[in-house]
CSV table of C-alpha atoms in Angstrom, one decimal:
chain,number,residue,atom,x,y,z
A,1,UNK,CA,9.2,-21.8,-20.2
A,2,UNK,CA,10.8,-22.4,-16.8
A,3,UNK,CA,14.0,-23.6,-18.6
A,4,UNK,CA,14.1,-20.3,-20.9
A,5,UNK,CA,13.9,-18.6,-17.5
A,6,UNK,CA,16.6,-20.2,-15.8
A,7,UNK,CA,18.8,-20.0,-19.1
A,8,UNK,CA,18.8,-16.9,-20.4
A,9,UNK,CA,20.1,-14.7,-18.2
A,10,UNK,CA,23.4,-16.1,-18.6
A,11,UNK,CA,22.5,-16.1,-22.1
A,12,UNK,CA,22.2,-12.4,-22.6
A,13,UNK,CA,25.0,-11.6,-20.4
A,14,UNK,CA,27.4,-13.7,-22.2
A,15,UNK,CA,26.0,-12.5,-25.8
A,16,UNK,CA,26.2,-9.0,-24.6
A,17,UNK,CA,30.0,-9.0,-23.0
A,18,UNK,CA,30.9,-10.0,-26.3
A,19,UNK,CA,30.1,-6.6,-28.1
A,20,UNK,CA,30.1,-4.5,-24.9
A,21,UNK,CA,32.5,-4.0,-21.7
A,22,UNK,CA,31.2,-6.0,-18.1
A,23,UNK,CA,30.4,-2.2,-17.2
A,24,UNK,CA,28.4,-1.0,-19.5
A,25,UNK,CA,26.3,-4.6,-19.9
A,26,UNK,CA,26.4,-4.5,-15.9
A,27,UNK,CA,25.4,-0.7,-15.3
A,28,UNK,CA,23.6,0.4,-18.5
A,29,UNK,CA,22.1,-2.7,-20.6
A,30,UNK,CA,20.5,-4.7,-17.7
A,31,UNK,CA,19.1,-2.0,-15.7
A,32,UNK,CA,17.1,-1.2,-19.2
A,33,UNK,CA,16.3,-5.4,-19.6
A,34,UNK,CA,15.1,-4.9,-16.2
A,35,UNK,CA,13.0,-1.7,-16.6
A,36,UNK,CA,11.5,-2.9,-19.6
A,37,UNK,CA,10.6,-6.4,-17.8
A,38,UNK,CA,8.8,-4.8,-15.0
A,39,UNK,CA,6.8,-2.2,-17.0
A,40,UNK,CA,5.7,-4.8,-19.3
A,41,UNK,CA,4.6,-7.1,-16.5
A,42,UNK,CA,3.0,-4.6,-14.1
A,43,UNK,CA,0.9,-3.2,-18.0
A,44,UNK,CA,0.0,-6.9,-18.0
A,45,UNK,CA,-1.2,-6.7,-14.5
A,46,UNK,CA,-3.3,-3.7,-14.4
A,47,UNK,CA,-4.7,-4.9,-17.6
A,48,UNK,CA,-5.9,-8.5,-15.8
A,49,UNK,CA,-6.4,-6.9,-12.4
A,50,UNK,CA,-9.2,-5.1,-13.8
A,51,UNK,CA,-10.7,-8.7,-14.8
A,52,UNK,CA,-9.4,-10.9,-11.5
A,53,UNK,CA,-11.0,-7.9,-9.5
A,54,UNK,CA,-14.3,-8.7,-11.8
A,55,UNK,CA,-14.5,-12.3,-11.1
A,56,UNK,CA,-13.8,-12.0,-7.7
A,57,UNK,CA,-16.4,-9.8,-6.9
A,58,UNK,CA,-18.5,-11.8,-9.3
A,59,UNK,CA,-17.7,-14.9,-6.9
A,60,UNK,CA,-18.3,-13.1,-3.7
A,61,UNK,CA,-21.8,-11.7,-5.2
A,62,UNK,CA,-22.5,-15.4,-6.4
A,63,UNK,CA,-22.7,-14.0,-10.4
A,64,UNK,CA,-20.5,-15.2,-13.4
A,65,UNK,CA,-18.1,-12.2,-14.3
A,66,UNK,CA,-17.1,-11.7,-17.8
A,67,UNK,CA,-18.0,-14.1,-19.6
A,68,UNK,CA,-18.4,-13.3,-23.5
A,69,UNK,CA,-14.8,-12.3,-24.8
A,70,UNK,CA,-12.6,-15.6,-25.0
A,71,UNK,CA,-12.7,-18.6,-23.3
A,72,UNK,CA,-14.1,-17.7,-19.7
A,73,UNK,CA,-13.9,-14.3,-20.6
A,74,UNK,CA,-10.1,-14.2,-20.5
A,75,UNK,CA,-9.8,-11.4,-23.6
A,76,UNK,CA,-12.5,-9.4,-21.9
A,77,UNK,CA,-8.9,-6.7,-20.9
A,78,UNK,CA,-7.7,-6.6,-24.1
A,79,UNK,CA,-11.5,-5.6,-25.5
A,80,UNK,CA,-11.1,-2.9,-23.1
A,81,UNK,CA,-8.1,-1.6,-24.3
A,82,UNK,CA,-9.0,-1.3,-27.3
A,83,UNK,CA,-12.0,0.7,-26.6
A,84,UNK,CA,-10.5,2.8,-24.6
A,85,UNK,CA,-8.1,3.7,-27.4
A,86,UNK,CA,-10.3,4.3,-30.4
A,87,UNK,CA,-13.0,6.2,-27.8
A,88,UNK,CA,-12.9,10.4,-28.8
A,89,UNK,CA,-11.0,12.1,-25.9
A,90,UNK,CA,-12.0,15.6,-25.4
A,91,UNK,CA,-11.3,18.3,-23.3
A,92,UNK,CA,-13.6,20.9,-21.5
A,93,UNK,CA,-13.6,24.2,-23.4
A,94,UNK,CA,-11.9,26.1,-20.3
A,95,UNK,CA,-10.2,23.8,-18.9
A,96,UNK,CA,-6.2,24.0,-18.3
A,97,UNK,CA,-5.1,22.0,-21.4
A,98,UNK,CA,-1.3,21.7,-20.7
A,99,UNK,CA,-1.9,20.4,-16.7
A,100,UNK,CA,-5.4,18.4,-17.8
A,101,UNK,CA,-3.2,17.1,-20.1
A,102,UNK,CA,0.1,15.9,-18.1
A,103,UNK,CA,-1.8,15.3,-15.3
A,104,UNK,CA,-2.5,11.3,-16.1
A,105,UNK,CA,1.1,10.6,-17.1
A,106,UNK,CA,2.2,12.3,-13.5
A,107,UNK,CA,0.2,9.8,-12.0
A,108,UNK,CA,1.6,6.8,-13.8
A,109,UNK,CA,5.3,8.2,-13.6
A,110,UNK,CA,5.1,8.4,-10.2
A,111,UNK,CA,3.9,5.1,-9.2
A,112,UNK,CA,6.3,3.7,-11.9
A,113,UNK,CA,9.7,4.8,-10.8
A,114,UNK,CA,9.3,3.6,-6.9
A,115,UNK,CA,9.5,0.0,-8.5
A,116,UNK,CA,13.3,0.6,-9.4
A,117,UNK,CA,14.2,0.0,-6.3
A,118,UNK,CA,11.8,-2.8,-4.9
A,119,UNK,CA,13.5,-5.9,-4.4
A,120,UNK,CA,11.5,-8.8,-6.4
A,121,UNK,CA,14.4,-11.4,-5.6
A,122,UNK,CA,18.0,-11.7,-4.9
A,123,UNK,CA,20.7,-10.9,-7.1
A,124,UNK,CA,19.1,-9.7,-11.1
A,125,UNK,CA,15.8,-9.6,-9.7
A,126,UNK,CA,16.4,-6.7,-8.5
A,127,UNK,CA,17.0,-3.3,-10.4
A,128,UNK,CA,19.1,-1.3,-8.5
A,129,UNK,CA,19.6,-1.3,-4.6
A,130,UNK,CA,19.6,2.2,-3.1
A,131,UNK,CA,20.7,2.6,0.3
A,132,UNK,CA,17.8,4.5,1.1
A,133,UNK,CA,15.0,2.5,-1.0
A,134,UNK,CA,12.7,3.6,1.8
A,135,UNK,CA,12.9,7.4,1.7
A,136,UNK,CA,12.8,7.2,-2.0
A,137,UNK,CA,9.3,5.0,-1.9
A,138,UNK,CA,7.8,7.3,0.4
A,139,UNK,CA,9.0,10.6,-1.3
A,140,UNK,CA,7.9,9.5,-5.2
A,141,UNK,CA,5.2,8.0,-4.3
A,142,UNK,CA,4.2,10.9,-2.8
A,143,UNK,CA,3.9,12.8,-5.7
A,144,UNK,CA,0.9,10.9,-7.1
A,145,UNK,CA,-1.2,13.1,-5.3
A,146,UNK,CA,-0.1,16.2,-7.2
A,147,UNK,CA,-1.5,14.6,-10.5
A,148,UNK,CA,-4.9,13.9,-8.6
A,149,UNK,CA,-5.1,17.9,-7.5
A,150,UNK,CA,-3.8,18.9,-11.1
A,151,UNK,CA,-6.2,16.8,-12.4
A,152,UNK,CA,-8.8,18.1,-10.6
A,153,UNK,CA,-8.3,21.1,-10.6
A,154,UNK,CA,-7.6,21.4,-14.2
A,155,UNK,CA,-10.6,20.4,-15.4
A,156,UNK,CA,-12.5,23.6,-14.0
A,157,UNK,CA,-15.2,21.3,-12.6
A,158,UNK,CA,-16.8,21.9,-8.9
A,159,UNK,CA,-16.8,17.8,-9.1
A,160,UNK,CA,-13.6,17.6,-9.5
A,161,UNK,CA,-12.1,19.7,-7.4
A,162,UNK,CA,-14.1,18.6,-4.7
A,163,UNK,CA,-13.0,15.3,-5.6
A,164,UNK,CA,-9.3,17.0,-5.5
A,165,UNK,CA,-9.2,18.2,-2.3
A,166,UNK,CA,-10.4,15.5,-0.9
A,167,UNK,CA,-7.7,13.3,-2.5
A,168,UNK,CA,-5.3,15.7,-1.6
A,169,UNK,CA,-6.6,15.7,2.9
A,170,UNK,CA,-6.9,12.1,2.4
A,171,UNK,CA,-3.3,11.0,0.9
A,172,UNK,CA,-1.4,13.4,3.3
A,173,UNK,CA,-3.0,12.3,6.1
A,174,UNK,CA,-2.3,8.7,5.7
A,175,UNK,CA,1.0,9.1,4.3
A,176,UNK,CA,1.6,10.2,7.9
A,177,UNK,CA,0.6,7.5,9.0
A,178,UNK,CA,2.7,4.9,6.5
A,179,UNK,CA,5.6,6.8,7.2
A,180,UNK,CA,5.9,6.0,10.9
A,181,UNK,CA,4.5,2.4,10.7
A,182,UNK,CA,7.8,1.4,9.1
A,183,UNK,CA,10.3,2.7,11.4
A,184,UNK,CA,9.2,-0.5,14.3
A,185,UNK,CA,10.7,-2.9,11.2
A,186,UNK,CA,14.0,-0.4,10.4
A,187,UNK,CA,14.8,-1.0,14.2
A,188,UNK,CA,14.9,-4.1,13.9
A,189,UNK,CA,16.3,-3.9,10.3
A,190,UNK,CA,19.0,-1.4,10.8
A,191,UNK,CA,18.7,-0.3,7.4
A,192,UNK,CA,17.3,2.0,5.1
A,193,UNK,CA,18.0,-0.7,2.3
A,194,UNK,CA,14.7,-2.5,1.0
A,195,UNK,CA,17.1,-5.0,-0.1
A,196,UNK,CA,18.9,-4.9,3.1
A,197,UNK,CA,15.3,-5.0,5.2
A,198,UNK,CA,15.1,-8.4,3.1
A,199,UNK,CA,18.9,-9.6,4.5
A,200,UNK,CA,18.2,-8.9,7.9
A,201,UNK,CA,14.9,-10.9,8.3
A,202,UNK,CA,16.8,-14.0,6.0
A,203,UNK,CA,19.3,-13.3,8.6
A,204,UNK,CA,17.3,-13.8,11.2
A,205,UNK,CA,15.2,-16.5,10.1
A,206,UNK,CA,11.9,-14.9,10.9
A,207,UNK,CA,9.1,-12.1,9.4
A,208,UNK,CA,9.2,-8.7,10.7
A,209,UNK,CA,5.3,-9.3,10.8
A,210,UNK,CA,5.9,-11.4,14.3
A,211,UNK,CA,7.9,-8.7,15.5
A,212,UNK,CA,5.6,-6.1,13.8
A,213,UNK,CA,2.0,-6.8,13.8
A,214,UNK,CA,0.7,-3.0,14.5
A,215,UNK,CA,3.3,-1.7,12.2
A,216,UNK,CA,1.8,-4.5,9.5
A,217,UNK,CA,-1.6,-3.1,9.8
A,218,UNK,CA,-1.1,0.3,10.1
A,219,UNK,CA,1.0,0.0,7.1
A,220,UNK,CA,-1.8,-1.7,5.1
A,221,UNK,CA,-4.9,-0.2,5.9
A,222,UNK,CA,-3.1,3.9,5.1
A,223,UNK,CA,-1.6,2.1,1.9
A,224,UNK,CA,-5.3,1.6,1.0
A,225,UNK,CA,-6.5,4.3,2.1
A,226,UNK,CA,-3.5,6.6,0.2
A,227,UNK,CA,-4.3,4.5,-2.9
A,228,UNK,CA,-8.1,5.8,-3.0
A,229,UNK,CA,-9.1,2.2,-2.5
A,230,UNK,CA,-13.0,1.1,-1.2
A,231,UNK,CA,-14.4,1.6,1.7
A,232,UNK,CA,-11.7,4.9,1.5
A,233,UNK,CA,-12.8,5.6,-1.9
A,234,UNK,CA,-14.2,9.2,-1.3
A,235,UNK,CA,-12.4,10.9,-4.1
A,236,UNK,CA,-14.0,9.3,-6.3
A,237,UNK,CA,-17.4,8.7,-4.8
A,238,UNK,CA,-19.4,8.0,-7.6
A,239,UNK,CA,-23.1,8.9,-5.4
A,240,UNK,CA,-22.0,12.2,-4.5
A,241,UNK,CA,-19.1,13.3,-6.8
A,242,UNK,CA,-19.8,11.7,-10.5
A,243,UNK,CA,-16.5,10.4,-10.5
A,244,UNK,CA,-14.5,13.1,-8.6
A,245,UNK,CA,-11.0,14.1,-9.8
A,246,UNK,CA,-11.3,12.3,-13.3
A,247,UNK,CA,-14.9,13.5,-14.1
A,248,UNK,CA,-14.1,15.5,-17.2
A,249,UNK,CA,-11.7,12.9,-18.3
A,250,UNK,CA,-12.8,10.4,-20.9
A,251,UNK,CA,-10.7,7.5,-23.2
A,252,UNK,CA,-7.2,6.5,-22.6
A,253,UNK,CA,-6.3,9.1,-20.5
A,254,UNK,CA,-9.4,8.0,-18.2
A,255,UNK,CA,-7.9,4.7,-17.9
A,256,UNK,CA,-4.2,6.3,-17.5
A,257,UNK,CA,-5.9,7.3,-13.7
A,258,UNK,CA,-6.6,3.3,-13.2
A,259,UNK,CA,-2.8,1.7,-14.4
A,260,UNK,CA,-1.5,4.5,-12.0
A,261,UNK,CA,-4.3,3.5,-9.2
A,262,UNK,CA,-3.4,-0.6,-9.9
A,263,UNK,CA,0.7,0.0,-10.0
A,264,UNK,CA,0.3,1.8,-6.9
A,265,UNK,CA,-1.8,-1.3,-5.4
A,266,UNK,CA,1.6,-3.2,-6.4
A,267,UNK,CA,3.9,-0.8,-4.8
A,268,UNK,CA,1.9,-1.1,-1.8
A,269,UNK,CA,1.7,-4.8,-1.2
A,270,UNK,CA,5.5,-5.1,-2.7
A,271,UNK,CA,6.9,-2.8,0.2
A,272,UNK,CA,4.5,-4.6,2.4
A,273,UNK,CA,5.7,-7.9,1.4
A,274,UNK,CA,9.2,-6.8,1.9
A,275,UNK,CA,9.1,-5.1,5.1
A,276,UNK,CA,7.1,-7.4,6.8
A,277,UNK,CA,7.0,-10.7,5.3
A,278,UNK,CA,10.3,-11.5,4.4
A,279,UNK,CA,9.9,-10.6,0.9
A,280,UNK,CA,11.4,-13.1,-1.3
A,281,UNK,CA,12.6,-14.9,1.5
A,282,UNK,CA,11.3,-17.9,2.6
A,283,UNK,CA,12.3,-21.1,4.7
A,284,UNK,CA,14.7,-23.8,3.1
A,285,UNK,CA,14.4,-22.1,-0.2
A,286,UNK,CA,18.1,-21.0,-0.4
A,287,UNK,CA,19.1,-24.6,0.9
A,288,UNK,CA,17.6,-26.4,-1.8
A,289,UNK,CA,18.5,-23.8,-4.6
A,290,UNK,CA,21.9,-22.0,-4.2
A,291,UNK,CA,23.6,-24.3,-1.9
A,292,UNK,CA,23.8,-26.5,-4.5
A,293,UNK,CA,25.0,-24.5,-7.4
A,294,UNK,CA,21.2,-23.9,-8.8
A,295,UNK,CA,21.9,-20.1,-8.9
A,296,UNK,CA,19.7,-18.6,-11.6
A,297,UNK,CA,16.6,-21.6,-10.2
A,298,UNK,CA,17.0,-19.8,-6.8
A,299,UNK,CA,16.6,-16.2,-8.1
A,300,UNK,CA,13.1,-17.6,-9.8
A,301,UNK,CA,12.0,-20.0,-7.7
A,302,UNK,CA,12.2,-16.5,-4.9
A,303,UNK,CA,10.5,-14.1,-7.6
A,304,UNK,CA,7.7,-16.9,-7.4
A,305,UNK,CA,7.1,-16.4,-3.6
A,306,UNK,CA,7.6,-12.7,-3.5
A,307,UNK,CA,4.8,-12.6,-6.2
A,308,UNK,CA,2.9,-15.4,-4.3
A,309,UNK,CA,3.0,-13.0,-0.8
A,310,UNK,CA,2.1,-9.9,-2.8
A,311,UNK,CA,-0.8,-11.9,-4.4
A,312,UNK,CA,-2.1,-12.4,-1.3
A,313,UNK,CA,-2.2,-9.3,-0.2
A,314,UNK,CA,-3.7,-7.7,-3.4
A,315,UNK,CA,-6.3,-10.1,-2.7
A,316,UNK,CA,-7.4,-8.5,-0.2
A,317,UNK,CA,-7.2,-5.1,-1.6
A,318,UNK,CA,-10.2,-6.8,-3.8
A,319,UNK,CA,-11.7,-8.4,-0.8
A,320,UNK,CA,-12.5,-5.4,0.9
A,321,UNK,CA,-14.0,-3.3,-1.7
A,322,UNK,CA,-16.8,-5.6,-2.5
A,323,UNK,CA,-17.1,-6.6,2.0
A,324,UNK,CA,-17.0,-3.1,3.5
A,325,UNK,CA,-19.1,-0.3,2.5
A,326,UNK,CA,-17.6,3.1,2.0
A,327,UNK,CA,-16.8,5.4,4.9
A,328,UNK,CA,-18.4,9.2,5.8
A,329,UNK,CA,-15.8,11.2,5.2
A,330,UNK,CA,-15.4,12.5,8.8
A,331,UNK,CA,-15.2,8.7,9.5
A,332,UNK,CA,-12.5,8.7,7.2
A,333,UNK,CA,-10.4,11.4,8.9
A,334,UNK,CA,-11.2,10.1,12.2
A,335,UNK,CA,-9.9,7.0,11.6
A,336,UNK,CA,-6.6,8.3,10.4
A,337,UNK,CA,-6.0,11.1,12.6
A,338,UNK,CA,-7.0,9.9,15.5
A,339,UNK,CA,-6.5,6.2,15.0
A,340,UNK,CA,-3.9,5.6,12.5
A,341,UNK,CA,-1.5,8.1,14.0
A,342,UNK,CA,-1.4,7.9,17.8
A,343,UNK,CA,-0.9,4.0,16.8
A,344,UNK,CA,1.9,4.6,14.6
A,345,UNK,CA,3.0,7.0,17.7
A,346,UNK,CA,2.7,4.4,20.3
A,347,UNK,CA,4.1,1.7,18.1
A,348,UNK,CA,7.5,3.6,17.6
A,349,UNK,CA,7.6,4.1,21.4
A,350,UNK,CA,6.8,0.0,22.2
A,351,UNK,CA,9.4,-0.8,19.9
A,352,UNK,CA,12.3,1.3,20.6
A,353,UNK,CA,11.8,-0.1,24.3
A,354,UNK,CA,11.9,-3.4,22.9
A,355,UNK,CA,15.0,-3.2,21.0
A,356,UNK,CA,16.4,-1.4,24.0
A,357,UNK,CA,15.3,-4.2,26.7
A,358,UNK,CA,16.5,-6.5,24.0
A,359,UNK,CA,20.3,-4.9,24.5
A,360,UNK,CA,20.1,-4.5,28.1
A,361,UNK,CA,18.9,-8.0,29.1
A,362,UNK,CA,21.7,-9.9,26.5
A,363,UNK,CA,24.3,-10.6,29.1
A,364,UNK,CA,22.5,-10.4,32.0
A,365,UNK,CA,22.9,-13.3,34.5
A,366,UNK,CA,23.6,-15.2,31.3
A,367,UNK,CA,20.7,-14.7,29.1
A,368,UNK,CA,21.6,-14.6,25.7
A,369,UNK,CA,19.1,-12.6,23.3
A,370,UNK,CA,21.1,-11.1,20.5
A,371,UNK,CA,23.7,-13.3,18.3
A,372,UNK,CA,25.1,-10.7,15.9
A,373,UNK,CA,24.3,-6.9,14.5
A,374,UNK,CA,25.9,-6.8,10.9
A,375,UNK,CA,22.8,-7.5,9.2
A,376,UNK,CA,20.4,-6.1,11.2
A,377,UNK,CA,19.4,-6.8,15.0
A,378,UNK,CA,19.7,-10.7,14.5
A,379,UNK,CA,18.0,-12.4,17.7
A,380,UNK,CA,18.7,-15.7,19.4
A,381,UNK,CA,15.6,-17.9,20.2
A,382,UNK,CA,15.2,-16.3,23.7
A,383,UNK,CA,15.7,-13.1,22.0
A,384,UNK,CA,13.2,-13.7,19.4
A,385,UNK,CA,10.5,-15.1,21.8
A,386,UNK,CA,10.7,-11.8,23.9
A,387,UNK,CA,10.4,-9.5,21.0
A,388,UNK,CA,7.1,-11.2,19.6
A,389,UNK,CA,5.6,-11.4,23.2
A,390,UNK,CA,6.1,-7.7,23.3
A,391,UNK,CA,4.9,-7.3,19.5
A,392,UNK,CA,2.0,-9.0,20.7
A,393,UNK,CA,1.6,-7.1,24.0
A,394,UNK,CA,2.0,-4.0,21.7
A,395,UNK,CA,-1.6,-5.0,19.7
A,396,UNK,CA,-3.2,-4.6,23.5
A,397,UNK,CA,-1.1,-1.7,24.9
A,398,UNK,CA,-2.3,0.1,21.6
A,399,UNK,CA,-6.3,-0.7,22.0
A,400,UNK,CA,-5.8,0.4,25.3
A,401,UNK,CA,-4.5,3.2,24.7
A,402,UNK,CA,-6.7,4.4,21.4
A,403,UNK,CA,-9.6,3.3,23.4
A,404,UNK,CA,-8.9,5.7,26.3
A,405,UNK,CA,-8.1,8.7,23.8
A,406,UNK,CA,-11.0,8.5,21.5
A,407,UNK,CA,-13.4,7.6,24.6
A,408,UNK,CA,-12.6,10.4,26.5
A,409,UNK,CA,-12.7,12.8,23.5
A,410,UNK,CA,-16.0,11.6,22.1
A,411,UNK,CA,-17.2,12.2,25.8
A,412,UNK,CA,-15.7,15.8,25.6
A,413,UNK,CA,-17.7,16.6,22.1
A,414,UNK,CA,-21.0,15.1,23.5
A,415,UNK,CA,-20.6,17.3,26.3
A,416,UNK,CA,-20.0,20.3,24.1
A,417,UNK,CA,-22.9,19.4,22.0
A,418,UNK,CA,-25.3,19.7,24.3
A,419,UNK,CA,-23.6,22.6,25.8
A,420,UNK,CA,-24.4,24.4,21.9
A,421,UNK,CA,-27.9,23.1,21.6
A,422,UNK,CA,-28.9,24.3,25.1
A,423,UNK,CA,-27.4,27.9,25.1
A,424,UNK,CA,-27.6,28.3,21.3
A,425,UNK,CA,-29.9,26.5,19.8
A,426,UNK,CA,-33.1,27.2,22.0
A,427,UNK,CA,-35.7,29.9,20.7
A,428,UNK,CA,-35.5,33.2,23.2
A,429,UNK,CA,-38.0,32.9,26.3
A,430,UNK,CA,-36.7,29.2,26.7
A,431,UNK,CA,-34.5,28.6,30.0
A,432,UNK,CA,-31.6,27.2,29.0
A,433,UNK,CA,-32.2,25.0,32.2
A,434,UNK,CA,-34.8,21.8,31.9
A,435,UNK,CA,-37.8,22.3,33.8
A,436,UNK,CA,-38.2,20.4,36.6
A,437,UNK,CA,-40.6,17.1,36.5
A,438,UNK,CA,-43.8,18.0,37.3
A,439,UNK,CA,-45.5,16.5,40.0
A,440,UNK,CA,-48.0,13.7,39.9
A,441,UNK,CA,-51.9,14.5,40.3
A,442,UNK,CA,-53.0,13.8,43.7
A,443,UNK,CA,-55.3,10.8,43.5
């Protein structure tokens, strides 16, 4: 298998040139191999992340899992699809057909197409490298949330609309959020280039995540939370909203909601990987692999630990849902409004002054803390040691700060509260002033 792999790519391309021109096979014929690769693969994913998410939970709740179809329960997905398929799909009577009806392929469209431009490896790993790969993830992606409003309110359901609206609040206020996590890495980066993101950190030798730690977590928990993931799971809160946006929907279009829910999960922890953790790069791989003239073994053996840093990470997408319990929705929005986004604020600040103090201190009274700019802001040792001390001074500057805000504006609504209860809320006759403490009996 790891011979076919290695093999046929020079295979293909040397059968193709021979009935089409270099570009045509180069521009039209492998972007379509590659396409077809990656939707295959991320099908096969969603269709086994429903049973690795299964047995983990079953592990973490000390139970067995799926156990009946196949060995250890390994054909339990494809007995799902299937019943999924042959179940009736209906429609409520006044419903929107058309939109209850596109509404599903939106969803998976959406979360589809921002994986042309994620870099899985180096060379034909990748599909096509857009010089602004990062606005075009965060403006597709953004359009999942349309299907989850057209969905719901499609089905004429109060359910689902609720469930709708609260999809639609909760995804636009994290997207927020994600959006200016990422700009501390394209700093650093100097590119808009998910490919390029993944130069300048091979370049450097290092993981934006050193450099990056409140970007990293930001990042993560609002790509949860945008993906409708547990504890933010509130669109879809099964104790107060049936099922929210996809109530009324039933068969394969039901499951349509999940492949666009688990590709999204991939998307996530992909950009995630490649922004922070080097994405397919990793230490003395390209020594061992292309230095020596193993080309096509480097290009797998960094698919492997691109998919072995986003498996980590999905990991934890499963971890958490069966660890934290669900959040009040007021929670919810506190967390990102008030949390998420002054962080995302203050982290753009701390890291502009640390590329800034990173320029003004190289050269002065010989310190020496940047050794090129062409692919991205590569950093000598010194120059590297500085920028993680302030990426780690960042994660207290940040507490500090957060702590401060949210203390003195929960201190503000307390004192508001009681202001309400005491000139509102008492029954007329009542003075709005406590009575005094009445004295003690004389003894």
């Amino acid at each position: 298998m790891i011979l076919l792999a290695l093999a046929a790519p020079n295979f293909i391309d040397s059968l193709l040139l021979r009935f089409f021109s270099e570009p045509t096979v180069n521009y039209v014929i492998w972007p379509f191999i590659q396409i077809g690769a990656v939707v295959t693969i991320t099908a096969l994913w969603v269709a086994y992340a429903t049973y690795l998410e299964r047995k983990i939970s079953a592990f973490i709740q000390a139970r067995l899992g799926p156990m009946r179809v196949g060995p250890w329960g390994l054909l339990q997905p494809i007995a799902d699809g299937l019943k999924l398929l042959v179940k009736e799909d209906f429609i409520p009577e006044n419903a929107d057909r058309g939109i209850f009806f596109v509404a599903p392929y939106i969803a998976v469209v959406a979360a589809f197409v921002v994986m042309a431009v994620v870099p899985f490896g180096p060379d034909w790993a990748v599909i096509t490298d857009v010089n602004i790969g990062v606005l075009f993830v965060l403006a597709v992606s953004s359009v999942g949330v349309l299907a989850l409003i057209l969905a719901g309110w499609s089905s004429n359901s109060k359910y689902a609309l609720l469930g709708a609206l609260r999809s639609s609040a909760q995804m636009v206020s994290y997207e927020v959020s994600m959006g200016l996590a990422i700009i501390g890495a394209l700093m650093f980066a100097r590119t808009l280039s998910l490919s390029g993101v993944v130069g300048a950190q091979a370049a450097d030798s290092i993981w934006f995540l050193f450099y990056q730690p409140i970007g990293f977590v930001i990042f993560l928990i609002s790509g949860i939370a945008e993906n409708n993931r547990a504890p933010f799971d509130l669109p879809e809160a099964e104790s107060e909203l049936v099922a929210g946006f996809h109530t009324e929907y039933s068969g394969f279009r039901w499951s349509l909601f999940f492949m666009a829910e688990y590709a999204a999960m991939v998307v996530v922890t992909a950009v995630a990987t490649t922004l922070y953790l080097g994405g397919w790069y990793f230490p003395f791989v390209y020594r061992l692999t292309e230095a020596r003239g193993y080309h096509n073994l480097y290009v797998v053996v960094s698919l492997v630990v691109f998919l072995a840093k986003s498996g980590l990470l999905l990991y934890l997408y499963f971890w958490l849902r069966w660890t934290l319990p669900r959040f009040r929705y007021d929670q919810l929005m506190d967390l990102g409004w008030k949390w998420m986004l002054p962080a995302a604020l203050i982290n753009i600040v701390v890291s502009a002054i640390a590329v800034a103090t990173l320029q003004g201190l190289d050269g002065w009274h010989g310190i020496h803390t940047i050794e090129s700019m062409t692919s991205g802001l590569n950093l000598t040792g010194a120059g590297k040691m500085i920028a993680i001390a302030i990426g780690i001074g960042n994660l207290f500057i940040t507490a500090g700060i957060l702590s401060l805000i949210n203390w003195r504006s929960r201190d503000f609504n307390l004192k508001k509260q009681r202001r309400k209860i005491r000139l509102v809320d008492l029954p007329k006759g009542v003075p709005a002033v406590a009575p005094s403490k009445p004295a003690q009996p004389a003894t």
